[in-house]
Short mmCIF file of C-alpha atoms and ligand atoms in Angstrom, two decimals:
data_model
loop_
_atom_site.label_atom_id
_atom_site.label_comp_id
_atom_site.label_asym_id
_atom_site.label_seq_id
_atom_site.Cartn_x
_atom_site.Cartn_y
_atom_site.Cartn_z
CA MET J 1 -0.12 -0.19 -0.24
CA SER J 2 1.51 3.39 -0.91
CA THR J 3 1.19 6.78 0.94
CA THR J 4 0.02 9.12 -0.48
CA GLU J 5 -0.71 13.23 -0.91
CA ARG J 6 -3.41 12.48 -3.21
CA PRO J 7 -7.48 12.12 -2.60
CA ARG J 8 -8.09 8.11 -2.12
CA ILE J 9 -10.76 6.27 -4.35
CA LEU J 10 -10.87 3.32 -2.29
CA VAL J 11 -13.27 0.40 -3.94
CA VAL J 12 -13.91 -1.91 -1.84
CA GLY J 13 -14.92 -4.96 -4.01
CA GLY J 14 -12.85 -6.08 -7.57
CA GLY J 15 -16.19 -7.91 -9.04
CA TYR J 16 -18.51 -6.52 -11.35
CA VAL J 17 -18.64 -2.79 -10.31
CA GLY J 18 -15.63 -2.61 -8.77
CA LEU J 19 -13.94 -3.68 -12.22
CA TYR J 20 -16.02 -1.89 -14.26
CA ALA J 21 -16.15 1.51 -12.23
CA ALA J 22 -12.48 1.36 -11.29
CA ARG J 23 -12.07 1.75 -15.45
CA ARG J 24 -14.00 3.94 -15.71
CA ILE J 25 -12.53 6.42 -13.03
CA LEU J 26 -9.53 5.94 -14.16
CA LYS J 27 -10.16 6.95 -17.64
CA LYS J 28 -12.65 9.63 -17.44
CA MET J 29 -9.83 11.34 -14.24
CA ARG J 30 -7.35 13.56 -15.37
CA TYR J 31 -3.54 12.83 -14.18
CA ALA J 32 -2.63 12.84 -10.80
CA GLU J 33 -5.72 13.72 -10.20
CA ALA J 34 -7.10 11.14 -7.69
CA THR J 35 -5.03 7.36 -6.08
CA VAL J 36 -7.57 4.82 -7.12
CA THR J 37 -7.26 1.77 -4.78
CA VAL J 38 -9.43 -1.29 -4.83
CA VAL J 39 -9.50 -4.27 -2.48
CA ASP J 40 -10.07 -8.17 -2.49
CA PRO J 41 -9.25 -11.23 -1.09
CA ARG J 42 -9.43 -12.47 -4.47
CA SER J 43 -6.65 -10.93 -7.01
CA TYR J 44 -9.44 -11.37 -9.93
CA MET J 45 -12.57 -11.27 -11.01
CA THR J 46 -15.23 -14.03 -11.88
CA TYR J 47 -17.48 -13.77 -15.02
CA GLN J 48 -20.26 -15.65 -12.44
CA PRO J 49 -22.65 -16.09 -15.77
CA PHE J 50 -20.50 -18.52 -17.32
CA LEU J 51 -18.99 -20.77 -14.05
CA PRO J 52 -22.27 -22.99 -15.59
CA GLU J 53 -20.51 -23.12 -18.65
CA ALA J 54 -16.50 -23.98 -16.69
CA ALA J 55 -18.54 -26.69 -14.02
CA ALA J 56 -19.90 -27.46 -17.57
CA GLY J 57 -15.86 -27.58 -19.57
CA SER J 58 -17.06 -26.12 -22.26
CA ILE J 59 -14.81 -22.79 -21.23
CA SER J 60 -11.47 -23.42 -18.90
CA PRO J 61 -11.48 -21.86 -15.31
CA ARG J 62 -8.40 -19.50 -15.83
CA HIS J 63 -10.84 -17.94 -18.86
CA VAL J 64 -14.15 -16.96 -16.36
CA VAL J 65 -12.28 -14.99 -14.88
CA VAL J 66 -9.72 -11.55 -15.15
CA PRO J 67 -6.63 -10.80 -13.42
CA LEU J 68 -7.18 -7.31 -11.46
CA ARG J 69 -3.79 -6.19 -11.10
CA ARG J 70 -3.27 -6.77 -15.17
CA VAL J 71 -6.68 -4.86 -16.47
CA LEU J 72 -6.23 -2.01 -13.50
CA PRO J 73 -2.48 -1.22 -14.08
CA LYS J 74 -2.71 2.27 -12.96
CA ALA J 75 -5.34 1.93 -9.73
CA GLU J 76 -3.63 0.34 -6.05
CA VAL J 77 -4.66 -3.28 -6.23
CA LEU J 78 -4.72 -4.66 -2.43
CA THR J 79 -5.30 -8.23 -1.91
CA GLY J 80 -7.40 -8.65 1.13
CA ARG J 81 -10.72 -7.60 2.89
CA VAL J 82 -12.40 -4.21 4.06
CA THR J 83 -13.44 -5.49 7.50
CA THR J 84 -14.70 -2.62 8.97
CA ILE J 85 -15.18 1.54 8.33
CA ASP J 86 -15.06 3.76 10.86
CA HIS J 87 -16.63 7.17 8.62
CA ASP J 88 -15.49 9.18 11.36
CA ARG J 89 -11.88 9.56 10.84
CA LYS J 90 -12.48 7.83 6.50
CA VAL J 91 -10.78 4.68 6.89
CA ALA J 92 -11.05 1.26 6.63
CA THR J 93 -9.02 -1.56 8.68
CA VAL J 94 -7.86 -4.15 5.66
CA ALA J 95 -7.33 -7.51 6.69
CA PRO J 96 -4.75 -8.59 4.12
CA LEU J 97 -4.32 -12.78 2.66
CA VAL J 98 -1.17 -12.82 5.56
CA GLY J 99 -0.24 -10.81 8.70
CA GLU J 100 -1.78 -8.10 10.34
CA ALA J 101 -4.43 -6.23 9.72
CA TYR J 102 -3.89 -2.27 8.75
CA GLU J 103 -5.72 1.10 8.34
CA LEU J 104 -6.18 2.79 4.92
CA PRO J 105 -7.34 6.35 4.32
CA PHE J 106 -9.97 7.61 2.10
CA ASP J 107 -11.59 10.51 0.74
CA TYR J 108 -14.40 9.09 -1.22
CA LEU J 109 -15.53 5.09 -1.27
CA VAL J 110 -17.08 2.60 -3.84
CA ILE J 111 -18.81 -0.05 -1.46
CA ALA J 112 -19.60 -3.38 -4.08
CA LEU J 113 -19.08 -5.88 -2.60
CA GLY J 114 -21.47 -8.44 -4.26
CA ALA J 115 -24.38 -11.02 -2.52
CA VAL J 116 -23.62 -14.41 -1.75
CA SER J 117 -25.83 -17.56 -0.89
CA ARG J 118 -28.87 -17.58 0.84
CA THR J 119 -29.25 -19.78 2.89
CA PHE J 120 -31.64 -21.66 5.67
CA PRO J 121 -30.49 -23.31 8.88
CA ILE J 122 -31.44 -26.81 6.76
CA PRO J 123 -30.05 -29.35 8.96
CA GLY J 124 -26.72 -31.15 6.80
CA LEU J 125 -26.56 -27.59 4.22
CA ALA J 126 -23.61 -26.80 5.92
CA GLU J 127 -21.44 -30.02 5.49
CA ASN J 128 -23.17 -31.19 2.36
CA GLY J 129 -23.83 -28.39 0.01
CA ILE J 130 -21.93 -27.02 -2.92
CA GLY J 131 -22.29 -23.10 -3.60
CA MET J 132 -22.13 -21.58 -7.32
CA LYS J 133 -20.68 -18.00 -6.70
CA GLY J 134 -17.10 -18.66 -7.57
CA ILE J 135 -14.41 -20.99 -9.96
CA GLU J 136 -13.73 -22.36 -7.44
CA GLU J 137 -17.02 -23.67 -6.82
CA ALA J 138 -17.58 -24.97 -9.86
CA ILE J 139 -13.85 -26.44 -11.49
CA GLY J 140 -15.43 -28.39 -7.40
CA LEU J 141 -18.50 -29.23 -8.65
CA ARG J 142 -16.93 -30.75 -12.40
CA ASN J 143 -14.16 -31.86 -10.62
CA HIS J 144 -16.76 -33.36 -7.79
CA VAL J 145 -19.56 -35.11 -10.72
CA LEU J 146 -17.22 -36.56 -12.73
CA GLU J 147 -15.32 -38.38 -9.54
CA GLN J 148 -19.18 -40.11 -8.47
CA LEU J 149 -19.12 -41.53 -11.79
CA ASP J 150 -14.87 -42.69 -11.19
CA LYS J 151 -17.80 -44.65 -8.28
CA ALA J 152 -20.22 -45.01 -9.60
CA ASP J 153 -18.38 -47.10 -12.55
CA SER J 154 -15.42 -48.75 -10.18
CA THR J 155 -17.95 -50.16 -7.23
CA THR J 156 -19.96 -53.78 -7.13
CA ASP J 157 -23.02 -52.02 -3.53
CA GLU J 158 -25.88 -51.24 -5.28
CA GLU J 159 -25.88 -48.26 -2.83
CA ILE J 160 -23.10 -46.79 -2.50
CA ARG J 161 -23.24 -46.65 -6.77
CA ARG J 162 -27.64 -45.28 -6.89
CA LYS J 163 -25.84 -42.44 -3.86
CA ALA J 164 -23.00 -41.61 -6.25
CA LEU J 165 -25.34 -41.39 -9.28
CA THR J 166 -27.98 -39.51 -7.94
CA PHE J 167 -27.90 -34.97 -7.91
CA VAL J 168 -30.11 -32.71 -6.71
CA PHE J 169 -29.55 -28.84 -7.39
CA ILE J 170 -31.94 -26.37 -4.73
CA GLY J 171 -33.49 -23.67 -6.96
CA GLY J 172 -34.33 -23.47 -10.11
CA GLY J 173 -33.58 -19.54 -10.63
CA PHE J 174 -30.69 -18.38 -12.98
CA ALA J 175 -27.64 -20.38 -11.98
CA GLY J 176 -29.54 -23.05 -10.55
CA ALA J 177 -31.26 -23.71 -14.32
CA GLU J 178 -28.28 -23.14 -15.82
CA THR J 179 -25.93 -25.32 -14.05
CA ILE J 180 -27.95 -28.58 -13.71
CA GLY J 181 -28.54 -27.82 -17.56
CA GLU J 182 -25.05 -27.58 -18.26
CA VAL J 183 -23.80 -30.68 -15.54
CA GLU J 184 -26.86 -32.72 -16.67
CA ASP J 185 -25.32 -32.82 -20.11
CA MET J 186 -21.90 -32.91 -19.03
CA ALA J 187 -22.60 -35.70 -16.98
CA ARG J 188 -24.18 -38.27 -19.56
CA ASP J 189 -23.06 -36.81 -22.07
CA ALA J 190 -19.30 -38.66 -19.97
CA ALA J 191 -21.48 -41.83 -19.79
CA LYS J 192 -19.72 -43.18 -22.64
CA TYR J 193 -16.59 -43.89 -20.94
CA TYR J 194 -17.92 -46.04 -18.49
CA PRO J 195 -18.51 -49.16 -19.05
CA THR J 196 -21.28 -50.14 -16.20
CA VAL J 197 -22.53 -46.37 -16.09
CA LYS J 198 -25.23 -45.71 -18.60
CA ARG J 199 -26.65 -42.21 -19.19
CA GLU J 200 -30.32 -43.59 -17.24
CA ASP J 201 -28.60 -44.91 -14.29
CA MET J 202 -28.27 -40.61 -13.28
CA ARG J 203 -30.71 -39.39 -11.56
CA PHE J 204 -31.25 -35.89 -12.10
CA VAL J 205 -33.77 -33.81 -9.03
CA LEU J 206 -34.66 -30.03 -9.39
CA VAL J 207 -35.97 -28.01 -6.13
CA ASP J 208 -37.40 -25.20 -6.22
CA ALA J 209 -40.18 -23.00 -3.68
CA ALA J 210 -42.25 -20.85 -6.28
CA ASP J 211 -44.04 -22.42 -8.85
CA LYS J 212 -42.31 -22.03 -11.92
CA ILE J 213 -38.36 -22.05 -12.65
CA LEU J 214 -36.45 -20.00 -15.31
CA PRO J 215 -38.09 -16.22 -13.25
CA GLU J 216 -35.94 -14.02 -15.49
CA VAL J 217 -37.19 -14.98 -18.96
CA GLY J 218 -41.22 -15.01 -18.02
CA PRO J 219 -43.70 -16.97 -17.92
CA LYS J 220 -43.57 -18.72 -21.32
CA LEU J 221 -40.00 -19.51 -21.69
CA GLY J 222 -39.57 -20.41 -18.25
CA GLU J 223 -42.74 -23.15 -18.88
CA TYR J 224 -41.05 -23.79 -21.95
CA GLY J 225 -37.39 -24.84 -19.55
CA LYS J 226 -39.03 -26.40 -18.01
CA LYS J 227 -40.76 -28.72 -19.52
CA HIS J 228 -37.84 -28.91 -21.94
CA LEU J 229 -35.14 -29.79 -18.80
CA ALA J 230 -37.37 -32.50 -18.22
CA SER J 231 -37.98 -33.71 -21.71
CA ARG J 232 -34.45 -34.41 -20.73
CA GLY J 233 -35.08 -37.22 -17.94
CA ILE J 234 -34.52 -34.15 -15.55
CA GLU J 235 -36.50 -34.67 -12.63
CA ILE J 236 -38.64 -30.99 -11.12
CA HIS J 237 -40.09 -30.79 -8.42
CA LEU J 238 -41.85 -26.95 -7.63
CA SER J 239 -43.78 -25.37 -3.98
CA THR J 240 -41.38 -27.62 -2.16
CA SER J 241 -38.79 -26.75 -0.73
CA MET J 242 -36.04 -29.23 1.15
CA ASP J 243 -36.41 -30.27 5.17
CA SER J 244 -32.62 -31.48 5.58
CA CYS J 245 -29.92 -33.75 4.05
CA ILE J 246 -28.09 -34.82 6.39
CA ASP J 247 -25.13 -37.46 5.57
CA GLY J 248 -26.81 -36.59 1.83
CA HIS J 249 -30.06 -38.49 2.79
CA VAL J 250 -32.53 -35.11 0.64
CA VAL J 251 -35.93 -34.85 2.72
CA LEU J 252 -38.35 -32.29 0.80
CA LYS J 253 -41.71 -31.04 1.58
CA ASN J 254 -43.21 -33.03 -0.09
CA GLY J 255 -42.17 -36.79 1.14
CA LEU J 256 -39.38 -37.32 -1.86
CA GLU J 257 -36.53 -38.64 0.05
CA VAL J 258 -33.02 -39.48 -2.05
CA ASP J 259 -29.91 -40.27 -0.78
CA SER J 260 -27.22 -38.04 -3.01
CA ASN J 261 -23.28 -36.82 -2.61
CA THR J 262 -24.26 -33.75 -4.81
CA ILE J 263 -26.47 -31.33 -3.10
CA VAL J 264 -26.43 -28.23 -5.21
CA TRP J 265 -27.76 -24.92 -3.31
CA THR J 266 -28.48 -22.12 -5.75
CA ALA J 267 -31.77 -21.19 -4.47
CA GLY J 268 -30.70 -17.21 -4.05
CA VAL J 269 -28.57 -15.46 -3.44
CA LYS J 270 -28.27 -11.76 -0.64
CA PRO J 271 -25.97 -9.12 0.36
CA ASN J 272 -22.55 -9.62 1.32
CA PRO J 273 -23.07 -10.05 5.60
CA ALA J 274 -19.84 -7.63 6.27
CA LEU J 275 -21.89 -4.55 5.03
CA ALA J 276 -23.23 -4.86 8.84
CA ARG J 277 -19.97 -3.11 10.24
CA PHE J 278 -19.97 -0.53 7.30
CA GLY J 279 -21.95 1.48 8.84
CA LEU J 280 -23.81 2.62 6.39
CA PRO J 281 -27.99 2.33 6.13
CA LEU J 282 -29.41 -0.67 5.16
CA GLY J 283 -31.96 -1.68 4.20
CA PRO J 284 -35.15 -4.27 5.15
CA ARG J 285 -32.96 -7.11 3.71
CA GLY J 286 -29.69 -5.33 4.68
CA HIS J 287 -28.49 -4.22 1.25
CA VAL J 288 -27.17 -0.71 1.16
CA ASP J 289 -28.96 2.16 0.75
CA THR J 290 -28.53 3.91 -2.16
CA SER J 291 -30.30 7.44 -3.93
CA GLU J 292 -31.42 6.73 -7.41
CA THR J 293 -27.39 8.79 -8.31
CA LEU J 294 -25.93 5.94 -7.28
CA GLN J 295 -24.75 8.28 -3.83
CA VAL J 296 -26.36 6.17 -0.14
CA GLN J 297 -28.54 7.66 1.79
CA GLY J 298 -26.79 10.56 3.52
CA THR J 299 -23.90 10.65 2.50
CA ASP J 300 -21.54 13.32 -0.47
CA TYR J 301 -18.93 10.96 0.06
CA VAL J 302 -20.25 6.96 -1.04
CA TRP J 303 -21.54 5.14 -3.68
CA ALA J 304 -22.50 1.86 -4.04
CA ALA J 305 -23.91 -0.68 -6.40
CA GLY J 306 -24.66 -4.10 -8.03
CA ASP J 307 -26.36 -7.31 -5.68
CA ASN J 308 -24.98 -5.06 -2.68
CA ALA J 309 -27.44 -2.38 -2.92
CA GLN J 310 -30.34 -1.32 -3.26
CA VAL J 311 -30.74 0.39 -5.83
CA PRO J 312 -34.17 2.21 -7.36
CA ASP J 313 -35.31 1.30 -10.29
CA MET J 314 -36.92 4.53 -12.04
CA VAL J 315 -37.83 2.96 -15.77
CA GLY J 316 -41.01 0.27 -17.10
CA ARG J 317 -43.66 -0.64 -14.75
CA ASN J 318 -41.95 0.61 -10.90
CA ALA J 319 -41.28 4.00 -12.19
CA GLY J 320 -42.99 5.87 -9.22
CA ASN J 321 -43.37 3.44 -7.02
CA PRO J 322 -41.13 3.53 -3.84
CA ASN J 323 -40.36 0.44 -3.24
CA ALA J 324 -39.18 -1.08 -6.23
CA TRP J 325 -35.51 -1.99 -6.79
CA CYS J 326 -33.47 -2.69 -9.68
CA PRO J 327 -32.42 -6.76 -9.65
CA PRO J 328 -29.47 -8.04 -9.32
CA ASN J 329 -27.79 -9.99 -11.80
CA ALA J 330 -24.79 -8.34 -14.78
CA GLN J 331 -26.93 -6.21 -16.94
CA HIS J 332 -27.44 -3.99 -14.01
CA ALA J 333 -24.67 -4.05 -12.43
CA LEU J 334 -22.41 -3.01 -15.64
CA ARG J 335 -24.40 -0.45 -15.95
CA GLN J 336 -24.23 0.78 -12.77
CA ALA J 337 -20.62 1.23 -12.44
CA LYS J 338 -20.47 3.12 -15.65
CA VAL J 339 -22.54 5.91 -13.79
CA LEU J 340 -21.05 5.30 -10.50
CA GLY J 341 -17.79 5.84 -11.87
CA ASP J 342 -18.42 9.23 -13.76
CA ASN J 343 -20.69 10.86 -10.09
CA VAL J 344 -17.57 9.47 -8.22
CA ILE J 345 -15.29 12.56 -10.69
CA SER J 346 -18.66 14.53 -10.86
CA GLY J 347 -18.70 14.43 -6.69
CA MET J 348 -14.64 14.31 -6.78
CA ARG J 349 -15.12 17.76 -9.09
CA GLY J 350 -18.04 19.14 -7.73
CA PHE J 351 -20.29 18.65 -10.45
CA PRO J 352 -24.20 17.80 -10.01
CA GLN J 353 -24.45 13.98 -9.79
CA LYS J 354 -26.06 11.81 -13.22
CA THR J 355 -29.87 9.47 -12.24
CA TYR J 356 -29.94 5.48 -13.36
CA SER J 357 -32.19 4.51 -14.97
CA HIS J 358 -32.12 1.68 -17.58
CA ALA J 359 -35.11 -0.75 -18.76
CA ASN J 360 -34.63 -4.17 -19.00
CA LYS J 361 -33.04 -5.79 -22.13
CA GLY J 362 -33.73 -9.57 -21.88
CA ALA J 363 -32.06 -12.09 -20.72
CA VAL J 364 -30.34 -15.46 -22.07
CA ALA J 365 -29.72 -18.25 -20.82
CA GLY J 366 -27.62 -21.99 -22.14
CA LEU J 367 -28.78 -25.17 -20.87
CA GLY J 368 -26.30 -27.28 -22.80
CA LEU J 369 -24.93 -27.63 -24.86
CA HIS J 370 -27.21 -25.65 -27.91
CA LYS J 371 -29.19 -26.34 -25.84
CA GLY J 372 -31.61 -22.52 -25.17
CA VAL J 373 -34.28 -20.32 -23.39
CA ALA J 374 -34.08 -16.24 -24.46
CA MET J 375 -36.03 -12.83 -24.24
CA ILE J 376 -35.11 -10.06 -26.08
CA VAL J 377 -36.60 -6.61 -25.05
CA MET J 378 -36.77 -3.91 -28.42
CA GLY J 379 -38.88 -0.88 -27.37
CA LYS J 380 -42.50 -2.34 -27.06
CA MET J 381 -41.66 -5.74 -28.68
CA LYS J 382 -40.27 -8.83 -26.72
CA ILE J 383 -38.53 -11.93 -29.28
CA LYS J 384 -38.64 -15.22 -27.40
CA LEU J 385 -36.25 -17.30 -28.46
CA LYS J 386 -35.82 -20.98 -28.04
CA GLY J 387 -33.28 -23.90 -28.44
CA ARG J 388 -30.36 -23.58 -30.40
CA LEU J 389 -31.33 -19.93 -31.86
CA ALA J 390 -31.47 -19.17 -28.50
CA TRP J 391 -28.82 -21.00 -27.31
CA TYR J 392 -26.30 -18.77 -29.90
CA MET J 393 -27.90 -15.38 -28.33
CA HIS J 394 -26.27 -16.49 -25.11
CA ARG J 395 -23.32 -16.98 -26.33
CA GLY J 396 -23.00 -14.04 -28.58
CA TYR J 397 -24.55 -12.30 -25.37
CA HIS J 398 -21.98 -13.37 -22.92
CA GLY J 399 -18.81 -13.83 -25.15
CA MET J 400 -19.29 -10.09 -26.02
CA ALA J 401 -20.17 -8.87 -22.24
CA MET J 402 -16.91 -10.94 -21.37
CA PRO J 403 -14.35 -8.13 -19.52
CA THR J 404 -11.90 -7.71 -22.41
CA PHE J 405 -10.47 -8.91 -24.90
CA ASN J 406 -7.81 -11.07 -23.93
CA ARG J 407 -11.17 -13.06 -22.06
CA LYS J 408 -13.25 -13.09 -24.97
CA ILE J 409 -10.68 -14.45 -27.36
CA ARG J 410 -9.67 -17.18 -25.05
CA VAL J 411 -13.34 -17.88 -24.37
CA LEU J 412 -13.73 -17.66 -28.04
CA ALA J 413 -11.58 -20.34 -28.67
CA ASP J 414 -12.35 -22.49 -26.25
CA TRP J 415 -15.70 -22.71 -28.25
CA THR J 416 -13.78 -23.78 -31.15
CA LEU J 417 -12.32 -26.13 -29.96
CA GLY J 418 -14.70 -27.64 -28.49
CA MET J 419 -16.48 -27.77 -31.85
CA PHE J 420 -13.59 -29.52 -33.08
CA LEU J 421 -12.34 -31.57 -30.25
CA LYS J 422 -14.65 -34.11 -28.14
CA ARG J 423 -15.34 -32.96 -24.21
CA GLU J 424 -12.68 -33.28 -21.33
CA VAL J 425 -14.31 -35.91 -19.10
CA VAL J 426 -11.25 -36.16 -16.51
CA SER J 427 -12.06 -35.72 -13.00
CA LEU J 428 -8.90 -33.49 -11.78
CA GLY J 429 -10.06 -34.10 -7.88
CA ALA J 430 -7.57 -34.46 -6.64
CA MET J 431 -6.10 -30.39 -7.49
CA GLU J 432 -8.05 -30.12 -3.75
CA ASN J 433 -5.28 -32.23 -2.04
CA PRO J 434 -2.43 -31.07 -4.09
CA ARG J 435 0.24 -31.75 -1.90
CA GLU J 436 -1.23 -35.60 -0.35
CA GLU J 437 0.68 -37.84 -2.35
CA PHE J 438 4.44 -35.37 -1.68
CA TYR J 439 2.99 -35.57 1.78
CA GLU J 440 3.03 -39.34 1.78
CA ALA J 441 6.29 -39.91 0.47
CA ALA J 442 8.07 -37.77 2.73
CA LYS J 443 6.84 -38.34 5.70
CA PRO J 444 8.99 -40.65 7.99
CA ALA J 445 8.35 -44.45 8.08
CA PRO J 446 6.00 -45.49 11.36
CA GLN J 447 9.16 -47.26 13.98
CA ALA J 448 9.27 -50.80 13.28
CA LYS J 449 8.06 -53.34 16.11
CA LYS J 450 11.29 -53.77 18.22
CA ALA J 451 11.19 -57.48 17.89
CA ASP J 452 10.86 -57.25 14.07
CA ALA J 453 13.43 -55.01 14.31
CA GLU J 454 15.73 -57.58 15.83
CA LYS J 455 14.44 -60.14 13.75
CA ALA J 456 14.97 -58.88 10.70
CA LYS J 457 19.18 -58.09 11.94
CA ALA J 458 19.48 -61.67 13.41
CA SER J 459 18.30 -63.72 9.95
C1 LIG T 1 -24.14 -18.56 -11.09
C2 LIG T 1 -24.19 -17.19 -11.79
C3 LIG T 1 -24.49 -16.92 -13.18
C4 LIG T 1 -24.81 -15.79 -13.07
N1 LIG T 1 -25.90 -15.87 -14.63
C5 LIG T 1 -26.13 -14.01 -14.61
C6 LIG T 1 -27.05 -14.72 -15.55
O1 LIG T 1 -26.70 -15.03 -17.41
N2 LIG T 1 -27.06 -12.78 -16.44
C7 LIG T 1 -26.60 -12.19 -15.48
O2 LIG T 1 -27.53 -11.30 -16.02
N3 LIG T 1 -26.35 -11.66 -14.04
C8 LIG T 1 -26.29 -13.89 -14.14
N4 LIG T 1 -25.87 -13.39 -12.24
C9 LIG T 1 -25.54 -12.37 -11.51
C10 LIG T 1 -24.41 -11.62 -12.07
O3 LIG T 1 -23.32 -12.57 -12.04
C11 LIG T 1 -24.20 -10.98 -10.30
O4 LIG T 1 -25.26 -9.92 -10.88
C12 LIG T 1 -23.36 -9.13 -11.12
O5 LIG T 1 -22.14 -10.52 -10.52
C13 LIG T 1 -22.99 -8.90 -8.72
O6 LIG T 1 -22.27 -8.33 -9.56
P1 LIG T 1 -21.33 -7.17 -7.67
O7 LIG T 1 -20.25 -6.23 -8.29
O8 LIG T 1 -22.65 -6.25 -7.44
O9 LIG T 1 -20.84 -8.71 -7.16
P2 LIG T 1 -19.66 -9.65 -7.14
O10 LIG T 1 -19.52 -9.70 -8.84
O11 LIG T 1 -19.90 -10.85 -7.31
O12 LIG T 1 -18.73 -9.06 -6.88
C14 LIG T 1 -18.39 -8.39 -5.19
C15 LIG T 1 -16.52 -9.02 -5.31
O13 LIG T 1 -17.12 -8.59 -3.66
C16 LIG T 1 -15.80 -9.51 -3.72
N5 LIG T 1 -15.19 -9.41 -1.45
C17 LIG T 1 -16.72 -9.74 -0.73
N6 LIG T 1 -15.99 -9.35 0.41
C18 LIG T 1 -15.19 -8.44 0.12
C19 LIG T 1 -14.92 -7.63 1.76
N7 LIG T 1 -15.07 -7.88 2.30
N8 LIG T 1 -14.23 -7.12 0.61
C20 LIG T 1 -13.69 -6.37 0.11
N9 LIG T 1 -14.38 -7.54 -1.81
C21 LIG T 1 -14.77 -7.63 -1.00
C22 LIG T 1 -15.30 -10.53 -4.05
O14 LIG T 1 -14.53 -11.48 -3.25
C23 LIG T 1 -16.00 -9.94 -4.68
O15 LIG T 1 -14.98 -10.36 -5.92
C24 LIG T 1 -24.94 -14.44 -12.17
C25 LIG T 1 -24.79 -14.86 -10.44
C26 LIG T 1 -24.09 -16.10 -11.00
C27 LIG T 1 -23.73 -17.36 -9.17
#
């Protein structure tokens, strides 16, 4: 961390909003006008809409993330976590990856912590659930699913085999429907390499508390998505929830009971709980309360946007409703970040603030290779697409939205290779414990029993 005479703009969180806001500020700033500092516990931004494709192996994990130091060469990037903020002294406490926490003074503050998985105190969930918010989880899920096929193919115990081949997904929004769509496609495709595992031996179960899935694309396409997944043999249980999953024994409210080693939790998100220690006004569900200029209510030096903020929705049918907030998605996060960046510069120079308003442009969802749904809003018209065309829209949209030219090309290269080469089906589960084998080899050999040692000496 450098000491600086210039004003410091502290960006807390280097995800979608943090990355794009910092880029915008750096682009608009005059030479040496301020120091931009970005703090994030990860050294990279994750393009979350590609996590399901990374879990399916269609995109290499390294291409789904954007290294912050590389794309923000003019910013100060600190790898650590902001734990508290003292507004009277204008200092943030940063807990770095290693070593003592320290204080970081700031003049302007951007809050972009995003969201975390929204969970409930369900018995067994913390021990057995797998989340889907980071690249680590997506890759962990891929390795885990392929490892279940390895297990099923190598056992003669029918109970172990059935548990390994049952996959339960809780939550049928974007993240859940896309993830089950991609993973089911990948796993059934991989079955051809396992002599004793057939495609139909695998059981996929999708559960949602609502009476529909994919609410983001509207009721008609959501219904299509549901029928499509069901036609692939995925069991869909709606208007129900999970009561418990102790030791992988899943019990649903509707009476269904299944044993599974794989319980993926994608039942929504909630604002990052760390916000509670930031001394900022929070809304009823824990979001930072912002005005339509993205300034945090009651402040003139703090801005917030993205999944951790409640930003008034100023357009469409929500216009004029004081309790309508922009939904937590990448479409808003990206656009809010740009307005936020401009407003930070204006705030620093004493100019008026711009209002954020954005009309929904639609949504795209991939449900596996060559399968998808899309809704594109053009003025008053809504174009609804399904199947292969929607899947191309999904890839086209996200390919363009992926930050940086470098990453766009890498993702495109992965997709192109995928067209000509078969999908990789290797499970690299050992990557989670890379030192295990070396440790086994290097640890001191157990002391031979005294009697054995004497016998060996005598002979
Ligand atoms: C699986 C999945 C699929 C999705 N698909 C779509 C889609 O198809 N379309 C769409 O529009 N949206 C989609 N989304 C939602 C979209 O990705 C989010 O809305 C968007 O990432 C929000 O951006 P953000 O900057 O608010 O949060 P994030 O991008 O999550 O960034 C938050 C950052 O804050 C950092 N952080 C956390 N705690 C601290 C701390 N204490 N100090 C410092 N930094 C901290 C985190 O490490 C992270 O880098 C999807 C999300 C998921 C999980």
